[in-house]
């Protein structure tokens, strides 16, 4: 059994400062992580963050939604988008605020968010096949699974760009391993460290840290496992490849279930790519 180690600092000649959440964001993240929150309470919390509220209203008025009439109020935008989409988009916008990954020439914001959103969808579908795995928590874990990559792109733009360029030239390379060489860390370790520093729920920290460790069976392993499988599916879809069952998955999830989930994600790929472009393209 693989157990969770203590947090490991990222080695570097110039140790970066952990990004600090702006005032009020911890409260918003807590509200967004509340699985029982209702739409009016969430909208009230979002009103304290005009930039996020504005993006939600813009999304509700975009071609991705195509509303029958202009959407003016935040509550109307939330009602049109639905609670899960509002939580998803708001969480993504909130955690992205401290970073400027555009400093990294090789960082593709559209790809980053498309794979994050696909992984969130996949983790949600997989949660129904894993005991003690709440769909909303699985969705958030999938959304944040690659959070560490955004931090690395911001903290070490040159080194991270070199890693991304190497993997682009040779897709058989493992990005986490290449990042370990170029930055002294990888996006799993750095993302887990960041999640701990921000005091995100332990389930999210573990999912971020261990989603690429399929043998992990410590606390909340279901979220790490679901994220890992979903991340593999989203990467496969991004590359335009077919799903291959490599037989390394827990017995709780059958091969037919995996194929069905992959097909469901494939059917959503274009819509999610459009959403990522609408919200996050630079």
PDB file of C-alpha atoms in Angstrom, residues 129-274:
ATOM      1  CA  UNK A 129     -18.392   3.050 -10.021  1.00  0.00           C
ATOM      2  CA  UNK A 130     -16.269   3.752  -6.926  1.00  0.00           C
ATOM      3  CA  UNK A 131     -17.508   3.415  -3.343  1.00  0.00           C
ATOM      4  CA  UNK A 132     -17.529   6.488  -1.076  1.00  0.00           C
ATOM      5  CA  UNK A 133     -16.857   8.811  -4.007  1.00  0.00           C
ATOM      6  CA  UNK A 134     -19.125  11.875  -4.219  1.00  0.00           C
ATOM      7  CA  UNK A 135     -19.712  13.030  -7.817  1.00  0.00           C
ATOM      8  CA  UNK A 136     -19.363  16.761  -7.072  1.00  0.00           C
ATOM      9  CA  UNK A 137     -16.103  16.275  -5.179  1.00  0.00           C
ATOM     10  CA  UNK A 138     -14.817  14.020  -7.967  1.00  0.00           C
ATOM     11  CA  UNK A 139     -15.712  16.722 -10.488  1.00  0.00           C
ATOM     12  CA  UNK A 140     -13.746  19.375  -8.581  1.00  0.00           C
ATOM     13  CA  UNK A 141     -10.797  17.017  -8.128  1.00  0.00           C
ATOM     14  CA  UNK A 142     -10.722  16.359 -11.866  1.00  0.00           C
ATOM     15  CA  UNK A 143     -10.873  20.058 -12.606  1.00  0.00           C
ATOM     16  CA  UNK A 144      -7.855  20.739 -10.378  1.00  0.00           C
ATOM     17  CA  UNK A 145      -5.820  17.607 -11.104  1.00  0.00           C
ATOM     18  CA  UNK A 146      -3.211  19.509 -13.157  1.00  0.00           C
ATOM     19  CA  UNK A 147      -3.155  22.671 -11.021  1.00  0.00           C
ATOM     20  CA  UNK A 148       0.568  22.189 -10.401  1.00  0.00           C
ATOM     21  CA  UNK A 149       1.325  22.657 -14.102  1.00  0.00           C
ATOM     22  CA  UNK A 150      -0.101  26.166 -13.997  1.00  0.00           C
ATOM     23  CA  UNK A 151       2.093  27.003 -11.028  1.00  0.00           C
ATOM     24  CA  UNK A 152       5.204  25.594 -12.738  1.00  0.00           C
ATOM     25  CA  UNK A 153       4.407  27.582 -15.891  1.00  0.00           C
ATOM     26  CA  UNK A 154       4.206  30.738 -13.787  1.00  0.00           C
ATOM     27  CA  UNK A 155       7.144  30.026 -11.437  1.00  0.00           C
ATOM     28  CA  UNK A 156       9.575  28.493 -13.967  1.00  0.00           C
ATOM     29  CA  UNK A 157       8.370  29.662 -17.388  1.00  0.00           C
ATOM     30  CA  UNK A 158      11.599  28.904 -19.239  1.00  0.00           C
ATOM     31  CA  UNK A 159      12.153  25.452 -17.725  1.00  0.00           C
ATOM     32  CA  UNK A 160       8.502  24.485 -18.087  1.00  0.00           C
ATOM     33  CA  UNK A 161       8.463  25.691 -21.694  1.00  0.00           C
ATOM     34  CA  UNK A 162      11.488  23.473 -22.396  1.00  0.00           C
ATOM     35  CA  UNK A 163       9.657  20.464 -20.901  1.00  0.00           C
ATOM     36  CA  UNK A 164       6.508  21.157 -22.896  1.00  0.00           C
ATOM     37  CA  UNK A 165       8.541  21.589 -26.076  1.00  0.00           C
ATOM     38  CA  UNK A 166      10.305  18.250 -25.492  1.00  0.00           C
ATOM     39  CA  UNK A 167       7.014  16.415 -25.036  1.00  0.00           C
ATOM     40  CA  UNK A 168       5.495  18.130 -28.078  1.00  0.00           C
ATOM     41  CA  UNK A 169       8.441  16.923 -30.168  1.00  0.00           C
ATOM     42  CA  UNK A 170       8.244  13.397 -28.716  1.00  0.00           C
ATOM     43  CA  UNK A 171       4.761  12.517 -27.366  1.00  0.00           C
ATOM     44  CA  UNK A 172       6.104   9.249 -25.952  1.00  0.00           C
ATOM     45  CA  UNK A 173       7.897  11.239 -23.252  1.00  0.00           C
ATOM     46  CA  UNK A 174       6.230  11.573 -19.859  1.00  0.00           C
ATOM     47  CA  UNK A 175       5.612  15.247 -19.048  1.00  0.00           C
ATOM     48  CA  UNK A 176       5.831  14.717 -15.282  1.00  0.00           C
ATOM     49  CA  UNK A 177       9.238  13.046 -15.628  1.00  0.00           C
ATOM     50  CA  UNK A 178      10.562  15.742 -17.964  1.00  0.00           C
ATOM     51  CA  UNK A 179       9.322  18.483 -15.625  1.00  0.00           C
ATOM     52  CA  UNK A 180      11.085  16.734 -12.751  1.00  0.00           C
ATOM     53  CA  UNK A 181      14.325  17.130 -14.687  1.00  0.00           C
ATOM     54  CA  UNK A 182      13.823  20.722 -15.847  1.00  0.00           C
ATOM     55  CA  UNK A 183      12.197  22.239 -12.734  1.00  0.00           C
ATOM     56  CA  UNK A 184      13.051  19.840  -9.903  1.00  0.00           C
ATOM     57  CA  UNK A 185       9.394  18.947  -9.449  1.00  0.00           C
ATOM     58  CA  UNK A 186       6.381  17.658 -11.347  1.00  0.00           C
ATOM     59  CA  UNK A 187       2.829  18.893 -11.510  1.00  0.00           C
ATOM     60  CA  UNK A 188       1.529  16.207  -9.116  1.00  0.00           C
ATOM     61  CA  UNK A 189       3.890  17.073  -6.256  1.00  0.00           C
ATOM     62  CA  UNK A 190       3.683  20.837  -6.835  1.00  0.00           C
ATOM     63  CA  UNK A 191      -0.107  20.720  -7.158  1.00  0.00           C
ATOM     64  CA  UNK A 192      -0.451  18.741  -3.950  1.00  0.00           C
ATOM     65  CA  UNK A 193       1.840  21.151  -2.132  1.00  0.00           C
ATOM     66  CA  UNK A 194      -0.176  24.105  -3.400  1.00  0.00           C
ATOM     67  CA  UNK A 195      -3.473  22.479  -2.397  1.00  0.00           C
ATOM     68  CA  UNK A 196      -2.120  21.901   1.117  1.00  0.00           C
ATOM     69  CA  UNK A 197      -0.886  25.481   1.385  1.00  0.00           C
ATOM     70  CA  UNK A 198      -4.296  26.783   0.305  1.00  0.00           C
ATOM     71  CA  UNK A 199      -5.985  24.448   2.805  1.00  0.00           C
ATOM     72  CA  UNK A 200      -8.176  22.848   0.171  1.00  0.00           C
ATOM     73  CA  UNK A 201     -10.048  19.725   1.346  1.00  0.00           C
ATOM     74  CA  UNK A 202      -7.847  16.690   1.895  1.00  0.00           C
ATOM     75  CA  UNK A 203      -9.741  14.739  -0.771  1.00  0.00           C
ATOM     76  CA  UNK A 204      -8.651  17.266  -3.397  1.00  0.00           C
ATOM     77  CA  UNK A 205      -5.046  17.359  -2.198  1.00  0.00           C
ATOM     78  CA  UNK A 206      -4.768  13.579  -2.395  1.00  0.00           C
ATOM     79  CA  UNK A 207      -6.434  13.403  -5.806  1.00  0.00           C
ATOM     80  CA  UNK A 208      -4.055  16.032  -7.196  1.00  0.00           C
ATOM     81  CA  UNK A 209      -0.963  14.451  -5.624  1.00  0.00           C
ATOM     82  CA  UNK A 210      -1.705  10.793  -6.450  1.00  0.00           C
ATOM     83  CA  UNK A 211      -3.747  10.718  -9.649  1.00  0.00           C
ATOM     84  CA  UNK A 212      -0.658   9.442 -11.507  1.00  0.00           C
ATOM     85  CA  UNK A 213       0.064   6.783  -8.859  1.00  0.00           C
ATOM     86  CA  UNK A 214      -2.352   3.951  -9.753  1.00  0.00           C
ATOM     87  CA  UNK A 215      -1.080   1.727  -6.926  1.00  0.00           C
ATOM     88  CA  UNK A 216      -2.010   4.307  -4.265  1.00  0.00           C
ATOM     89  CA  UNK A 217      -4.560   2.834  -1.846  1.00  0.00           C
ATOM     90  CA  UNK A 218      -4.326   5.236   1.056  1.00  0.00           C
ATOM     91  CA  UNK A 219      -6.995   7.619   2.308  1.00  0.00           C
ATOM     92  CA  UNK A 220      -9.447   8.808  -0.397  1.00  0.00           C
ATOM     93  CA  UNK A 221      -7.766   6.631  -3.027  1.00  0.00           C
ATOM     94  CA  UNK A 222     -11.005   6.531  -5.021  1.00  0.00           C
ATOM     95  CA  UNK A 223     -10.661  10.216  -5.973  1.00  0.00           C
ATOM     96  CA  UNK A 224      -7.029   9.786  -7.034  1.00  0.00           C
ATOM     97  CA  UNK A 225      -7.895   6.702  -9.066  1.00  0.00           C
ATOM     98  CA  UNK A 226     -10.883   8.331 -10.762  1.00  0.00           C
ATOM     99  CA  UNK A 227      -8.859  11.425 -11.642  1.00  0.00           C
ATOM    100  CA  UNK A 228      -6.008   9.349 -12.978  1.00  0.00           C
ATOM    101  CA  UNK A 229      -8.193   7.310 -15.298  1.00  0.00           C
ATOM    102  CA  UNK A 230     -10.129  10.377 -16.441  1.00  0.00           C
ATOM    103  CA  UNK A 231      -6.901  12.318 -17.061  1.00  0.00           C
ATOM    104  CA  UNK A 232      -5.655   9.477 -19.239  1.00  0.00           C
ATOM    105  CA  UNK A 233      -8.888   9.525 -21.210  1.00  0.00           C
ATOM    106  CA  UNK A 234      -8.813  13.299 -21.689  1.00  0.00           C
ATOM    107  CA  UNK A 235      -5.192  13.193 -22.908  1.00  0.00           C
ATOM    108  CA  UNK A 236      -6.131  10.417 -25.328  1.00  0.00           C
ATOM    109  CA  UNK A 237      -9.051  12.452 -26.653  1.00  0.00           C
ATOM    110  CA  UNK A 238      -6.920  15.572 -27.060  1.00  0.00           C
ATOM    111  CA  UNK A 239      -4.491  13.593 -29.219  1.00  0.00           C
ATOM    112  CA  UNK A 240      -7.365  12.184 -31.278  1.00  0.00           C
ATOM    113  CA  UNK A 241      -6.574   8.579 -30.351  1.00  0.00           C
ATOM    114  CA  UNK A 242      -8.771   5.627 -29.453  1.00  0.00           C
ATOM    115  CA  UNK A 243      -9.091   4.343 -25.902  1.00  0.00           C
ATOM    116  CA  UNK A 244      -6.910   1.347 -25.009  1.00  0.00           C
ATOM    117  CA  UNK A 245      -7.709  -0.780 -21.955  1.00  0.00           C
ATOM    118  CA  UNK A 246      -4.311  -1.559 -20.473  1.00  0.00           C
ATOM    119  CA  UNK A 247      -5.747  -3.643 -17.638  1.00  0.00           C
ATOM    120  CA  UNK A 248      -4.293  -1.545 -14.816  1.00  0.00           C
ATOM    121  CA  UNK A 249      -7.593  -0.385 -13.349  1.00  0.00           C
ATOM    122  CA  UNK A 250      -9.355  -1.381 -10.119  1.00  0.00           C
ATOM    123  CA  UNK A 251     -11.777  -4.315 -10.339  1.00  0.00           C
ATOM    124  CA  UNK A 252     -14.660  -2.039  -9.338  1.00  0.00           C
ATOM    125  CA  UNK A 253     -14.640  -0.600 -12.867  1.00  0.00           C
ATOM    126  CA  UNK A 254     -15.302  -3.029 -15.708  1.00  0.00           C
ATOM    127  CA  UNK A 255     -13.759  -2.759 -19.157  1.00  0.00           C
ATOM    128  CA  UNK A 256     -17.209  -2.121 -20.640  1.00  0.00           C
ATOM    129  CA  UNK A 257     -17.815   0.726 -18.173  1.00  0.00           C
ATOM    130  CA  UNK A 258     -14.479   2.297 -19.099  1.00  0.00           C
ATOM    131  CA  UNK A 259     -15.278   2.106 -22.798  1.00  0.00           C
ATOM    132  CA  UNK A 260     -18.733   3.590 -22.209  1.00  0.00           C
ATOM    133  CA  UNK A 261     -17.311   6.490 -20.195  1.00  0.00           C
ATOM    134  CA  UNK A 262     -14.689   7.174 -22.853  1.00  0.00           C
ATOM    135  CA  UNK A 263     -17.410   7.270 -25.519  1.00  0.00           C
ATOM    136  CA  UNK A 264     -19.454   9.692 -23.407  1.00  0.00           C
ATOM    137  CA  UNK A 265     -16.426  11.972 -23.041  1.00  0.00           C
ATOM    138  CA  UNK A 266     -15.721  11.736 -26.760  1.00  0.00           C
ATOM    139  CA  UNK A 267     -19.252  12.941 -27.478  1.00  0.00           C
ATOM    140  CA  UNK A 268     -18.627  16.005 -25.272  1.00  0.00           C
ATOM    141  CA  UNK A 269     -15.136  16.761 -26.485  1.00  0.00           C
ATOM    142  CA  UNK A 270     -16.026  19.458 -29.041  1.00  0.00           C
ATOM    143  CA  UNK A 271     -18.482  21.201 -26.710  1.00  0.00           C
ATOM    144  CA  UNK A 272     -15.963  21.246 -23.863  1.00  0.00           C
ATOM    145  CA  UNK A 273     -13.198  22.478 -26.172  1.00  0.00           C
ATOM    146  CA  UNK A 274     -15.519  25.314 -27.216  1.00  0.00           C
TER     147      UNK A 274
END
